[in-house]
């Protein structure tokens, strides 16, 4: 085997055309003689002429001297790019590429599947100049009857060298194929020998695990152990061809486990998916759709009931395991663990023609930052979207956010997140246009994956009006979120865990005035004994026992907007005592108590001035806040804006949303909106015209809608 491998490598060596120093050079004339392309007298004529040349540098090649300027570098021709692609297919192709790259990265335990062996680089650094485009092979063979190649006119030498290269490749190809057949036979014999050994080990195993690719690759080995039962996991993603490969002569029972509501498998040729071939439909899905006997699990252990009800239109009859009832609510949301934030921001397309929604991304990033300020760890939050352009936009915005530096984020497309789950999931729907096109959102398999990833918090950002009008399944999903308790609206409700103050945000800028809490003063007691002068924040903690009181500097603190966590860290370092860790005041000896009293007396009799200076200097050094008058004016203006937001628009939004008679998604009138209506007996109707969400009398309602009751979106 090794000898044959070396012979194959030696056969290809002339086509590398590189010397020992890895410098490019033309093919040596001796190789052409070896394969019968030119004769020995012709080669001698090249060598005799070469002896008449003198070179001041590297030794010259005989063919290089003969060709002269007709020996030119070989430049591969570039293929013209294909611009006739569909906008929405770009993301799908990207995700498929990501999956293939992930599969190509073999783990340590799968490293034996990687290609091994000696690699030969096939490259042609030089080629003959094509002086005559209509130069025939018959003309070249006639010219090569001359045994002295230097008598051939120079204008014919470039095409002749091209012909010589082509003839040499043909001769090498024929010789290589002969030895390759021998190599294939040896490899097959070696595989059979290895399988005979491995079959003895497999016969002793009760369970043998593999991928569907491994099943096809090692089907002969598996058939030798005569299996009776085959279980295929994720059968809804497994193409029918792989299931067919598992149908061996000895198989008595095939068990398929999967979820046909989630993503289907992908064909190597995308044209085979969908109409008219449907090769992406698995055997598992065919069995379920055609009501062939199957068993469905009804007990779920992932989502809290508030999130589970969203997927009920897809999974009717789904029940909750008791373990999901004990999960902690999302911090800073006041028990609102799921919500559909509705907006009217239009979509756009990025440079790769993938769909993006810039304002929606800004709103999502602002909410993400609020959750982090409220105490949620970034690994507990996943951001999903249906488009790779939106994924890149959100990830880029998160990385650039000043409050999120140094964090790692989980931002993925829905296709790439199948099989994953997380505590809190933020979903960006992106689509909102004038063309009545929702793209990937119409694929119910993708929607199912997106809606079933969250464990205790799920927040959707998109235009519910637009999507519901174009897809019945989305109408049912939004209807589920609008049932008691209502979890959709134009204002995102957040609640301060400290003061239980509820606020309603409608745009990204609304989050600028909160840091995981609300806009009320914190007033929490600091370790020094004073009240916190900052606005409400989530990183407040009870003061430590046994801490000596430290007087705060008089007047406004330098920089004014310093975060509470930074001030507390400085206070803690400044107020540490020499007591052993875990020692309380009741456990101190009389001498320790006397020393403490003396420290406090010295502090009260003027030592606090020095302590204040040290505390102020340490805080300024750590936070690096400017103390000039211009900075103070800007900070004062910021405080005024925060107060105006607290007592102005927010109260108005709260009154408009909290009122039971004014639970309207849209505070403004919409012209030409098409809404879906459902009658009491379940019939669905469509109403066209002017949509006014303001509350009207029952008589006006009946007259206007002609018997149809109000839509959920009213």
XYZ file of C-alpha atoms in Angstrom:
714
model
C 0.000 0.000 0.000
C 2.783 2.458 0.911
C 4.756 1.573 -2.212
C 1.712 2.125 -4.409
C 0.946 5.427 -2.696
C 4.498 6.630 -3.379
C 4.227 5.619 -7.032
C 0.995 7.600 -7.389
C 2.647 10.653 -5.846
C 5.644 10.345 -8.158
C 3.326 10.171 -11.162
C 1.792 13.532 -10.246
C 5.063 15.211 -9.365
C 5.738 16.612 -12.884
C 2.437 18.493 -12.713
C 3.521 20.393 -9.621
C 6.223 22.213 -11.643
C 7.938 23.492 -8.507
C 11.573 23.002 -7.582
C 13.037 21.939 -4.248
C 13.216 25.605 -3.201
C 9.463 25.961 -3.949
C 10.200 28.281 -6.869
C 8.055 27.902 -10.022
C 9.707 26.491 -13.120
C 8.577 24.992 -16.457
C 8.324 21.243 -16.920
C 11.690 19.623 -17.578
C 12.303 18.292 -21.122
C 13.326 14.906 -19.695
C 9.719 14.359 -18.506
C 8.400 14.935 -22.031
C 10.864 12.338 -23.371
C 9.855 9.833 -20.644
C 6.187 9.938 -21.691
C 6.933 9.992 -25.459
C 5.825 13.563 -26.117
C 9.170 14.485 -27.767
C 12.137 12.387 -28.884
C 15.576 12.124 -27.362
C 17.280 13.900 -30.349
C 14.885 16.808 -29.909
C 15.834 17.065 -26.234
C 19.560 16.953 -27.133
C 19.066 19.849 -29.541
C 17.647 21.888 -26.630
C 20.620 21.039 -24.416
C 23.212 21.847 -27.118
C 21.690 25.270 -27.656
C 21.544 25.864 -23.884
C 25.336 25.415 -23.634
C 25.791 28.451 -25.913
C 23.993 30.675 -23.394
C 25.601 32.306 -20.383
C 23.591 33.149 -17.260
C 24.724 35.471 -14.470
C 22.044 34.225 -12.084
C 20.231 30.905 -11.599
C 20.836 28.060 -14.105
C 18.391 28.316 -16.997
C 15.979 25.552 -18.031
C 16.392 24.250 -21.593
C 12.708 24.738 -22.452
C 12.776 28.167 -20.820
C 15.617 29.167 -23.152
C 13.831 27.703 -26.167
C 10.501 29.466 -25.467
C 11.865 32.849 -24.399
C 9.045 35.416 -24.175
C 6.474 32.831 -25.286
C 6.642 31.285 -21.775
C 4.047 33.239 -19.781
C 2.587 32.809 -16.251
C -0.634 30.854 -16.023
C -3.556 32.890 -14.623
C -6.814 30.999 -13.864
C -9.877 32.547 -15.466
C -12.346 34.136 -13.037
C -15.988 33.113 -13.212
C -18.550 35.851 -13.511
C -20.665 36.202 -10.359
C -24.298 35.162 -10.503
C -26.568 38.054 -9.631
C -29.884 36.354 -10.385
C -30.629 35.191 -6.846
C -33.751 35.545 -4.766
C -33.460 37.908 -1.803
C -34.815 35.510 0.805
C -32.643 32.566 -0.224
C -29.465 34.295 0.886
C -30.111 33.626 4.570
C -31.068 30.012 3.974
C -27.889 29.396 2.003
C -25.873 31.063 4.743
C -27.427 28.880 7.441
C -26.819 25.744 5.396
C -23.200 26.813 4.988
C -22.940 27.321 8.755
C -24.329 23.847 9.380
C -21.923 22.269 6.908
C -18.979 24.074 8.499
C -20.082 22.896 11.936
C -20.357 19.304 10.721
C -16.926 19.548 9.074
C -15.300 20.390 12.409
C -14.695 16.895 13.704
C -14.464 16.376 17.449
C -11.606 14.470 19.014
C -13.677 11.295 19.239
C -14.624 11.620 15.549
C -11.175 12.545 14.290
C -10.788 9.163 12.609
C -13.304 10.261 9.964
C -11.107 13.087 8.714
C -9.109 12.640 5.500
C -5.520 11.593 5.984
C -2.599 10.858 3.690
C -0.070 12.569 1.465
C -1.342 15.605 -0.454
C 0.061 16.666 -3.834
C -0.449 20.221 -5.046
C -1.329 20.300 -8.745
C -0.307 23.627 -10.196
C 0.901 25.014 -13.508
C 2.913 28.181 -12.996
C 3.677 28.628 -16.718
C 1.998 28.088 -20.063
C 2.856 28.773 -23.702
C 1.749 31.986 -25.355
C -1.217 31.418 -27.671
C 0.033 33.263 -30.778
C -2.340 31.564 -33.245
C -5.864 30.831 -32.118
C -6.648 28.486 -35.071
C -3.471 26.433 -34.692
C -4.466 22.739 -35.222
C -2.919 19.605 -33.717
C -2.081 18.331 -37.206
C 0.013 21.438 -37.859
C 1.876 20.987 -34.552
C 2.591 17.282 -35.233
C 3.916 18.276 -38.671
C 6.268 20.866 -37.146
C 7.522 18.377 -34.540
C 8.852 16.129 -37.310
C 11.866 18.435 -37.164
C 14.427 16.897 -34.758
C 16.185 20.199 -34.111
C 13.591 22.188 -32.196
C 15.523 25.438 -32.613
C 14.775 25.350 -36.327
C 11.059 25.721 -35.589
C 10.012 29.384 -36.038
C 9.594 31.253 -32.724
C 5.980 32.221 -33.392
C 4.982 28.523 -33.282
C 6.792 27.610 -30.035
C 4.137 28.869 -27.602
C 1.271 26.789 -29.091
C 3.638 23.797 -29.381
C 4.416 23.990 -25.631
C 0.670 24.084 -24.875
C 0.226 20.944 -26.987
C 3.126 19.242 -25.184
C 1.545 19.995 -21.796
C -1.800 18.577 -22.929
C -0.205 15.380 -24.236
C 1.805 14.943 -21.025
C -1.325 15.256 -18.863
C -3.091 12.621 -20.939
C -0.199 10.168 -20.575
C 0.024 10.765 -16.806
C -3.758 10.392 -16.470
C -3.742 6.972 -18.150
C -0.862 5.728 -15.979
C -2.482 7.142 -12.839
C -5.806 5.425 -13.527
C -4.089 2.074 -13.859
C -2.399 2.357 -10.473
C -5.508 3.928 -8.902
C -7.487 0.762 -9.735
C -4.876 -1.311 -7.917
C -4.985 1.089 -4.985
C -8.799 0.856 -4.791
C -8.668 -2.941 -4.673
C -6.099 -2.861 -1.845
C -8.192 -0.336 0.099
C -11.277 -2.533 -0.256
C -9.381 -5.574 1.019
C -8.020 -3.553 3.927
C -11.529 -2.316 4.805
C -12.891 -5.869 4.789
C -10.100 -6.977 7.110
C -10.781 -4.148 9.542
C -14.522 -4.749 9.473
C -13.988 -8.418 10.335
C -12.127 -7.335 13.467
C -14.590 -4.577 14.374
C -17.561 -6.881 13.817
C -16.369 -9.057 16.700
C -16.509 -6.050 19.041
C -19.901 -4.860 17.786
C -21.463 -8.285 18.367
C -20.705 -7.891 22.070
C -22.451 -4.490 22.311
C -26.141 -4.146 23.131
C -26.501 -0.640 21.643
C -24.551 0.865 18.743
C -24.890 4.630 18.161
C -24.059 6.533 14.992
C -25.146 9.394 12.762
C -27.261 8.854 9.665
C -24.157 9.508 7.571
C -22.293 6.840 9.549
C -25.163 4.441 8.952
C -24.823 4.862 5.196
C -21.021 4.748 5.322
C -20.728 1.616 7.479
C -23.896 -0.157 6.409
C -21.991 -3.304 5.455
C -20.322 -3.497 8.859
C -23.646 -3.005 10.650
C -25.357 -5.597 8.514
C -22.728 -8.138 9.573
C -23.939 -7.976 13.211
C -27.575 -8.597 12.058
C -29.412 -5.878 14.021
C -33.137 -6.358 14.728
C -34.187 -2.928 16.010
C -33.281 0.531 14.680
C -34.216 3.737 16.524
C -33.845 7.028 14.652
C -33.867 10.203 16.757
C -34.846 13.558 15.148
C -36.645 11.492 12.535
C -38.529 14.551 11.262
C -35.194 15.985 10.066
C -33.962 12.668 8.656
C -34.456 12.352 4.922
C -36.254 9.281 3.684
C -33.150 7.969 1.937
C -31.343 7.501 5.268
C -34.312 5.602 6.698
C -34.269 3.385 3.632
C -30.569 2.678 4.210
C -31.466 1.453 7.709
C -33.904 -1.131 6.323
C -31.592 -4.173 6.396
C -32.679 -7.780 5.878
C -32.609 -8.606 9.591
C -34.545 -5.535 10.810
C -37.797 -6.404 12.600
C -38.714 -3.044 14.168
C -37.950 0.593 13.253
C -38.705 3.288 15.864
C -38.941 6.893 14.651
C -38.752 9.682 17.253
C -39.149 13.354 16.315
C -41.375 16.392 15.870
C -42.786 16.972 12.389
C -43.916 20.476 13.416
C -40.311 21.664 13.581
C -37.689 22.135 10.847
C -37.412 19.645 8.015
C -34.199 18.206 6.633
C -32.307 19.811 3.757
C -31.526 18.222 0.397
C -28.123 18.721 -1.188
C -29.986 19.898 -4.284
C -32.488 22.573 -3.135
C -34.629 22.068 -6.258
C -35.656 18.655 -4.904
C -37.334 20.291 -1.894
C -40.982 21.237 -2.124
C -43.074 21.055 -5.306
C -43.090 18.692 -7.143
C -40.645 16.249 -5.499
C -41.018 16.967 -1.739
C -37.855 15.015 -0.909
C -37.430 17.191 2.189
C -40.519 15.578 3.723
C -39.400 12.801 6.040
C -40.970 9.369 6.339
C -41.846 10.292 9.921
C -43.939 13.263 8.758
C -45.653 11.181 6.091
C -46.697 8.616 8.699
C -48.071 11.253 11.070
C -49.902 13.261 8.403
C -51.508 10.123 6.993
C -52.617 9.102 10.518
C -50.576 5.937 10.601
C -50.401 4.694 14.198
C -48.211 6.919 16.353
C -47.913 8.095 19.957
C -47.540 11.754 20.918
C -46.093 13.066 24.162
C -48.417 15.543 25.900
C -46.366 16.515 28.976
C -43.803 19.285 28.493
C -40.991 20.184 30.931
C -39.571 23.311 29.308
C -41.941 26.304 29.304
C -43.912 27.978 32.025
C -47.701 27.910 31.407
C -47.728 31.534 30.246
C -45.373 30.655 27.389
C -46.853 27.235 26.752
C -50.227 28.740 25.859
C -48.591 30.553 22.903
C -47.830 27.252 21.154
C -51.218 25.704 21.903
C -52.471 26.409 18.349
C -49.583 24.233 17.137
C -49.615 21.663 19.978
C -53.253 21.331 21.129
C -53.641 19.324 24.301
C -50.149 20.083 25.614
C -49.890 19.861 29.422
C -47.385 21.163 31.983
C -45.136 19.106 34.224
C -45.187 20.304 37.866
C -41.496 21.261 37.600
C -42.256 24.215 35.292
C -44.564 25.815 37.855
C -41.736 26.649 40.260
C -39.583 28.805 37.984
C -38.606 32.321 38.989
C -40.261 35.228 37.149
C -38.223 37.527 34.926
C -36.661 40.348 37.018
C -37.904 43.849 36.283
C -41.062 42.751 34.464
C -43.584 42.548 37.304
C -44.767 39.047 36.442
C -45.106 39.754 32.694
C -43.070 36.770 31.529
C -44.226 36.911 27.905
C -45.165 39.832 25.691
C -45.676 40.748 22.052
C -44.481 44.302 21.485
C -46.272 45.707 18.423
C -44.795 48.510 16.305
C -45.086 50.065 12.844
C -41.378 50.358 11.943
C -40.731 49.345 8.339
C -38.167 46.765 7.303
C -35.151 47.299 5.060
C -32.457 45.197 3.348
C -28.735 45.099 4.060
C -25.859 44.842 1.576
C -26.443 41.086 1.260
C -30.145 41.654 0.546
C -31.095 40.058 3.844
C -34.025 41.664 5.636
C -33.361 43.984 8.591
C -35.462 46.250 10.791
C -33.200 48.861 12.348
C -35.657 50.407 14.828
C -36.851 47.003 15.959
C -33.251 45.985 16.569
C -32.646 49.162 18.614
C -35.725 48.461 20.738
C -34.673 44.880 21.330
C -31.115 45.872 22.298
C -32.440 48.528 24.707
C -34.706 45.921 26.340
C -31.794 43.448 26.478
C -29.721 46.030 28.344
C -32.634 46.685 30.727
C -32.841 42.972 31.579
C -29.101 42.872 32.272
C -29.420 45.926 34.532
C -32.333 44.218 36.273
C -30.071 41.336 37.267
C -30.365 38.815 34.413
C -27.076 37.207 33.340
C -26.276 37.426 29.632
C -25.882 33.618 29.233
C -29.538 33.332 30.307
C -30.743 35.469 27.356
C -30.946 34.294 23.743
C -31.889 36.520 20.818
C -33.521 34.834 17.823
C -34.493 36.177 14.421
C -35.537 34.709 11.094
C -32.937 36.646 9.050
C -29.172 36.619 9.168
C -28.996 40.335 8.359
C -31.000 41.133 11.478
C -28.856 38.715 13.488
C -25.687 40.536 12.475
C -27.264 43.932 13.153
C -28.407 42.959 16.668
C -25.105 41.296 17.537
C -23.156 44.319 16.326
C -25.382 46.652 18.368
C -24.994 44.561 21.519
C -21.220 44.510 21.201
C -21.098 48.282 20.772
C -23.408 49.030 23.699
C -21.375 50.853 26.393
C -23.084 49.006 29.246
C -22.568 45.535 27.749
C -18.840 45.595 27.067
C -17.028 42.357 27.865
C -20.155 40.176 27.700
C -20.771 37.255 25.392
C -24.107 37.113 23.612
C -26.267 34.342 22.228
C -27.681 35.742 18.982
C -28.739 33.211 16.350
C -31.157 32.595 13.527
C -34.111 30.312 14.155
C -32.727 27.633 11.829
C -29.449 27.459 13.736
C -31.147 27.327 17.163
C -33.248 24.188 16.709
C -32.679 21.794 19.588
C -31.515 24.597 21.906
C -33.321 26.360 24.754
C -32.676 29.140 27.258
C -34.260 30.888 30.209
C -35.231 34.088 28.354
C -35.679 34.418 24.596
C -36.121 37.652 22.634
C -37.578 37.122 19.138
C -37.267 39.680 16.332
C -39.846 39.184 13.558
C -38.360 41.900 11.269
C -41.041 41.854 8.545
C -43.188 44.936 7.921
C -43.544 46.180 4.343
C -45.954 47.525 1.755
C -45.834 44.354 -0.364
C -47.849 42.082 1.966
C -44.937 39.630 2.189
C -43.870 37.985 5.448
C -41.280 35.629 3.921
C -39.925 33.036 6.354
C -42.608 33.892 8.902
C -45.110 31.991 6.749
C -43.195 28.706 7.272
C -44.959 27.201 10.266
C -42.035 24.854 11.016
C -39.729 27.812 11.605
C -42.399 29.595 13.647
C -42.792 26.525 15.838
C -39.064 26.417 16.566
C -38.974 30.136 17.386
C -41.921 29.987 19.794
C -40.788 26.923 21.739
C -37.242 27.830 22.878
C -37.939 29.858 26.056
C -38.203 28.473 29.580
C -39.339 31.376 31.788
C -39.352 34.548 29.653
C -40.379 35.124 26.029
C -40.667 38.541 24.360
C -41.568 39.089 20.691
C -40.937 42.274 18.706
C -42.898 42.786 15.476
C -45.963 44.173 13.715
C -48.856 41.948 14.804
C -51.373 43.844 12.619
C -49.340 43.197 9.483
C -48.566 39.525 10.167
C -52.046 38.514 11.342
C -53.657 39.749 8.149
C -51.413 37.509 6.041
C -51.302 34.237 7.978
C -54.090 32.414 9.802
C -51.714 30.539 12.106
C -50.163 33.796 13.260
C -53.663 35.110 13.908
C -54.266 32.161 16.244
C -50.920 32.658 17.979
C -51.551 36.363 18.549
C -55.051 35.536 19.731
C -53.548 33.225 22.354
C -51.283 36.033 23.601
C -54.219 38.421 23.716
C -56.353 36.165 25.915
C -56.468 36.553 29.674
C -53.941 37.710 30.730
C -53.368 40.025 27.780
C -49.733 40.014 26.702
C -49.503 42.275 23.653
C -49.600 45.975 22.944
C -47.833 49.009 21.554
C -46.203 49.759 24.929
C -43.742 47.394 26.596
C -44.583 47.189 30.332
C -41.712 47.056 32.822
C -41.944 47.094 36.597
C -39.421 48.198 39.199
C -38.818 45.363 41.674
C -37.926 47.872 44.402
C -40.813 50.378 44.206
C -43.268 48.230 42.171
C -43.736 51.170 39.791
C -44.986 50.159 36.336
C -43.807 52.014 33.237
C -44.762 51.665 29.555
C -42.077 52.128 26.917
C -42.792 52.607 23.219
C -39.416 53.528 21.705
C -35.738 52.724 22.414
C -35.042 56.147 23.908
C -37.487 55.434 26.751
C -34.940 53.040 28.264
C -32.273 55.740 28.567
C -33.571 56.917 31.933
C -33.696 53.565 33.748
C -30.964 51.256 34.986
C -32.903 48.124 35.748
C -35.246 49.997 38.092
C -37.408 53.099 37.699
C -37.030 56.881 37.750
C -37.776 57.296 41.448
C -35.003 58.160 43.930
C -33.310 55.088 45.364
C -33.187 56.265 49.046
C -31.553 53.016 50.075
C -29.285 53.084 53.106
C -25.647 52.763 52.146
C -22.993 50.980 54.246
C -21.909 54.406 55.458
C -25.347 55.061 56.935
C -26.508 57.662 54.417
C -29.268 57.338 51.840
C -28.382 56.624 48.217
C -28.666 59.884 46.225
C -29.118 58.171 42.839
C -32.177 57.070 40.935
C -33.569 53.577 41.447
C -31.317 50.766 40.238
C -31.261 47.009 40.433
C -27.825 46.449 41.976
C -28.892 47.735 45.418
C -27.975 45.493 48.336
C -28.626 45.740 52.084
C -25.857 47.416 54.056
C -23.360 45.184 55.798
C -23.640 44.843 59.546
C -20.840 46.205 61.694
C -19.771 48.904 59.205
C -18.737 52.282 60.616
C -20.723 55.250 59.316
C -18.842 57.343 56.762
C -19.963 60.903 56.071
C -20.670 61.633 52.415
C -19.007 64.684 50.858
C -21.158 67.789 51.205
C -22.825 69.160 48.078
C -23.446 67.318 44.835
C -21.128 64.406 44.211
C -18.577 64.943 41.430
C -19.974 63.608 38.224
C -23.457 63.201 39.724
C -24.379 60.311 37.397
C -21.990 57.788 38.910
C -23.638 54.398 39.124
C -24.612 53.096 42.557
C -22.500 49.952 42.228
C -19.352 52.043 41.677
C -20.094 54.293 44.669
C -20.811 51.294 46.845
C -17.542 49.606 45.890
C -15.574 52.692 46.927
C -17.530 52.999 50.188
C -16.941 49.362 51.026
C -13.213 49.652 50.491
C -13.023 52.868 52.493
C -15.031 51.567 55.431
C -13.387 48.179 55.960
C -12.134 47.488 59.496
C -9.441 45.228 60.847
C -11.924 42.787 62.363
C -11.575 39.162 61.354
C -13.992 37.977 58.709
C -17.365 36.982 60.093
C -16.917 38.861 63.424
C -20.004 40.780 64.613
C -20.195 43.520 67.237
C -21.587 41.106 69.840
C -18.549 38.826 69.444
C -15.935 41.588 69.992
C -13.837 41.680 73.157
C -13.776 44.712 75.461
C -10.465 45.893 73.968
C -11.808 45.620 70.419
C -14.900 47.600 71.403
C -12.727 50.272 73.038
C -10.587 50.514 69.900
C -13.696 50.887 67.788
C -15.069 53.664 70.026
C -11.733 55.480 69.784
C -11.804 55.205 65.984
C -15.293 56.699 65.858
C -14.310 59.541 68.224
C -11.297 60.435 66.078
C -13.489 60.281 62.992
C -16.126 62.575 64.521
C -13.558 65.134 65.772
C -12.246 66.010 62.302
C -11.063 62.741 60.807
C -14.083 62.633 58.546
C -12.711 65.554 56.500
C -9.639 63.523 55.594
C -11.796 60.453 54.960
C -14.072 62.480 52.691
C -11.088 63.640 50.629
C -9.763 60.110 50.264
C -13.205 58.762 49.377
C -13.781 61.508 46.805
C -10.339 61.031 45.250
C -10.777 57.261 45.044
C -14.218 57.604 43.452
C -12.997 60.126 40.859
C -9.991 58.005 40.032
C -12.038 54.856 39.523
C -14.981 56.332 37.667
C -12.939 58.996 35.819
C -15.736 61.572 35.730
C -14.968 65.171 34.777
C -15.821 67.794 37.402
C -15.745 70.945 35.272
C -18.713 73.275 35.080
C -19.700 72.180 31.570
C -20.032 68.568 32.717
C -22.151 69.652 35.686
C -24.518 71.565 33.397
C -24.926 68.552 31.130
C -25.625 66.313 34.110
C -28.185 68.749 35.451
C -29.895 68.788 32.046
C -29.949 64.988 32.077
C -31.582 65.017 35.513
C -34.251 67.427 34.242
C -34.981 65.218 31.253
C -35.319 62.173 33.496
C -37.776 64.015 35.724
C -39.811 65.161 32.709
C -39.979 61.588 31.414
C -41.055 60.327 34.819
C -43.941 62.758 35.352
C -44.886 63.450 31.744
C -45.310 61.009 28.873
C -44.959 57.871 30.952
C -47.984 58.649 33.102
C -49.993 59.412 29.986
C -48.981 56.099 28.404
C -49.778 54.244 31.605
C -53.214 55.825 31.824
C -53.888 54.968 28.205
C -52.816 51.330 28.589
C -53.847 50.492 32.145
C -57.447 51.606 31.755
C -59.729 48.572 31.240
C -61.814 50.582 28.791
C -58.838 51.665 26.696
C -56.791 48.538 26.099
C -56.047 49.453 22.514
C -53.003 48.346 20.593
C -52.857 51.533 18.565
C -53.483 55.015 19.979
C -53.852 56.463 16.476
C -56.313 56.046 13.634
C -55.348 53.685 10.794
C -56.622 54.224 7.246
C -57.379 51.321 4.914
C -56.580 48.530 7.402
C -57.884 45.043 6.697
C -58.757 43.135 9.860
C -59.906 39.574 10.358
C -63.099 39.191 12.376
C -64.487 36.064 14.039
C -68.184 35.660 14.750
C -69.554 34.027 17.940
C -70.197 30.765 16.099
C -66.573 30.586 14.927
C -67.045 32.026 11.431
C -64.291 34.329 10.225
C -64.974 37.536 8.312
C -62.977 40.428 6.865
C -63.746 44.080 7.474
C -62.244 46.783 5.261
C -62.282 50.507 5.805
C -61.225 52.988 8.434
C -60.021 51.428 11.656
C -60.632 53.534 14.766
C -59.584 51.701 17.951
C -61.313 54.160 20.274
C -64.078 52.638 22.401
C -67.606 52.944 21.008
C -71.045 52.049 22.258
C -72.453 48.587 21.746
C -75.041 49.882 19.254
C -72.325 51.508 17.176
C -70.253 48.332 17.353
C -73.110 46.155 16.073
C -74.023 48.621 13.353
C -70.486 48.952 12.097
C -69.400 45.323 12.205
C -72.733 43.795 11.182
C -72.852 41.048 13.749
C -69.140 40.266 13.959
C -67.653 40.787 17.382
C -64.522 42.911 17.810
C -61.202 41.505 16.771
C -58.488 40.722 19.253
C -56.405 43.550 17.823
C -59.047 46.113 18.824
